Coordinates of C-alpha atoms in Angstrom, one line a residue:
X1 CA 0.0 0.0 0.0
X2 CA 1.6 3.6 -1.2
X3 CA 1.3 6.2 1.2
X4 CA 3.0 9.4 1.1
X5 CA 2.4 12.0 4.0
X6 CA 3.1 15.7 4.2
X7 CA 3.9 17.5 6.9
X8 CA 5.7 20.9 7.7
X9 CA 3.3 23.1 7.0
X10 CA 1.9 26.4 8.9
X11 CA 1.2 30.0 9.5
X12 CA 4.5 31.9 8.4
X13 CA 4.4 36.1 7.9
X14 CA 5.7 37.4 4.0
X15 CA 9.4 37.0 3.6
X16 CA 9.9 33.8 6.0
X17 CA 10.8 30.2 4.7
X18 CA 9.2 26.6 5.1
X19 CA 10.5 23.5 4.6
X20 CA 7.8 20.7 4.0
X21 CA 8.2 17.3 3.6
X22 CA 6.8 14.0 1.8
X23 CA 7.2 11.0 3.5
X24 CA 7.2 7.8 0.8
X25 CA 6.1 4.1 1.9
X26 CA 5.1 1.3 -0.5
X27 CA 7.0 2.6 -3.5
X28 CA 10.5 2.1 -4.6
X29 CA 11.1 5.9 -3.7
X30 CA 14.7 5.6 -5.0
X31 CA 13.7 4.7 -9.0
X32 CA 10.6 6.9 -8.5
X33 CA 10.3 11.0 -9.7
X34 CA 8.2 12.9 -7.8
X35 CA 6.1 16.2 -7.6
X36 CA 4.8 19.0 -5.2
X37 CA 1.6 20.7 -6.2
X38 CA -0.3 23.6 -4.5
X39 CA -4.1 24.3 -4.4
X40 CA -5.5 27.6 -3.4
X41 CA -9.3 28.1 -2.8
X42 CA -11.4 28.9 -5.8
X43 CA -8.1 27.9 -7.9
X44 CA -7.3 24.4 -9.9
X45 CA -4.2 22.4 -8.5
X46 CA -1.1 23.2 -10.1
X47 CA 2.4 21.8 -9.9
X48 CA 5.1 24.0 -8.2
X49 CA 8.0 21.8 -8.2
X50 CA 9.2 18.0 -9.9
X51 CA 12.2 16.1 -9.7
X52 CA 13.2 13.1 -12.0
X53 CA 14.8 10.0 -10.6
X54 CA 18.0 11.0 -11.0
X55 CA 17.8 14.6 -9.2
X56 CA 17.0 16.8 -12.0
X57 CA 14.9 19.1 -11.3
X58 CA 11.8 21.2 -13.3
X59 CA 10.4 24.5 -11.2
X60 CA 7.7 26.8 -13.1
X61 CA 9.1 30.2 -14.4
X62 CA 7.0 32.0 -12.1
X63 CA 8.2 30.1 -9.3
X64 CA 12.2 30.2 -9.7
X65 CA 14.3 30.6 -7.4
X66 CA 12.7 30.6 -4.5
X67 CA 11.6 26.6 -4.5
X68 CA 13.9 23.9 -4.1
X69 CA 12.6 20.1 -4.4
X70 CA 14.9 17.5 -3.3
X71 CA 14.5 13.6 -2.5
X72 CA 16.7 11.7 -0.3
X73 CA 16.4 8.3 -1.1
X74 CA 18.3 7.3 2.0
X75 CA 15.0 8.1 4.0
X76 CA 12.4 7.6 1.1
X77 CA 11.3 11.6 1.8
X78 CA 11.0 14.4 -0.8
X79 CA 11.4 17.6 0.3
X80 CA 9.8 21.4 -0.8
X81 CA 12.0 24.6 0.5
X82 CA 10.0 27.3 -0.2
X83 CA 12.0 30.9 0.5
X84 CA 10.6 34.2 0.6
X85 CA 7.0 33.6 1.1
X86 CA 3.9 35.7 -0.2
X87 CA 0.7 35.8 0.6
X88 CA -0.3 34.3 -2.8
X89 CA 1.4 31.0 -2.4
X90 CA -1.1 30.3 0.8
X91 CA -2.6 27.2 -0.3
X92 CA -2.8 23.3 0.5
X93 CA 0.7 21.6 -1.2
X94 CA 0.7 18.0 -2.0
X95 CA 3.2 15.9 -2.9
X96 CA 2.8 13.1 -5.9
X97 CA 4.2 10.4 -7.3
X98 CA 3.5 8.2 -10.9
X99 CA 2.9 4.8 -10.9
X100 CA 5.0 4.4 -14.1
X101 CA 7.9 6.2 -14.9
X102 CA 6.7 9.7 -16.9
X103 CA 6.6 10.4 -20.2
X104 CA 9.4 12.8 -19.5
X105 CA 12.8 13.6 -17.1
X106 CA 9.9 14.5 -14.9
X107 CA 6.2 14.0 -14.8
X108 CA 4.8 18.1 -15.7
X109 CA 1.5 16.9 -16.0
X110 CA -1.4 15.7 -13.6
X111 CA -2.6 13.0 -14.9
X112 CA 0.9 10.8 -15.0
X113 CA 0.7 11.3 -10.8
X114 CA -1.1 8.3 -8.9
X115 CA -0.4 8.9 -5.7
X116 CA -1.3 11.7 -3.5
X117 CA -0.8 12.5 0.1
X118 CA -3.2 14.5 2.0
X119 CA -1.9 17.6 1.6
X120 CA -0.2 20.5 4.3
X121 CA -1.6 23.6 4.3
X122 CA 0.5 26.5 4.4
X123 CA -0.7 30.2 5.1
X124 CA 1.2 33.8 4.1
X125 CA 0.2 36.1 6.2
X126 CA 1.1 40.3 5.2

């Protein structure tokens, strides 16, 4: 049975950091890439960060530079540094992983994700 479990998520104030983190069972997290996606209220889930198997690394334009994903396969955990919060990224972020491998370096698109966790819910405040 998969399960993957966020956690590290909060109330921060504009211009802190988080770190969140996905913790992986059930899956050969080592072979696997992975994602991080946010959903705001009122807004469609998007993807903020993906990593490929082998570490590389795909981040929207919008959001570069001040998200870093990174896995370590040691402890089967993938990881979402988010610097310099707004208020804008307040939303619910889950992490992802495919079933299969992706049709690319890294999965960019929902659909090739299987397995969610239940999301942490990080709020911005001004």
């Amino acid at each position: 049975q998969v399960q993957l479990v966020e956690s590290g998520g909060g109330l921060v104030q504009a211009g802190g950091s988080l770190t969140l983190s996905c913790a992986a069972s059930g899956i050969i997290f080592s072979i696997k890439a992975m994602g991080w996606y946010r959903q705001a209220p009122g807004q469609e889930r998007e993807l903020v960060a993906a990593i490929s198997r082998g570490g590389s690394t795909y981040y929207p334009d919008s959001l570069k530079g001040r998200f870093t994903i990174a896995k370590d396969n040691a402890k089967s955990t993938l990881y979402l540094q988010i610097k310099t919060l707004k208020p804008e990224d307040t939303a619910m972020y889950y992490c992802a992983a495919p079933r299969n491998h992706c049709s690319g370096l890294v999965c960019f698109e929902e659909h090739e994700y299987d397995y969610w966790g239940q999301g942490t819910q990080v709020t911005v405040s001004s």
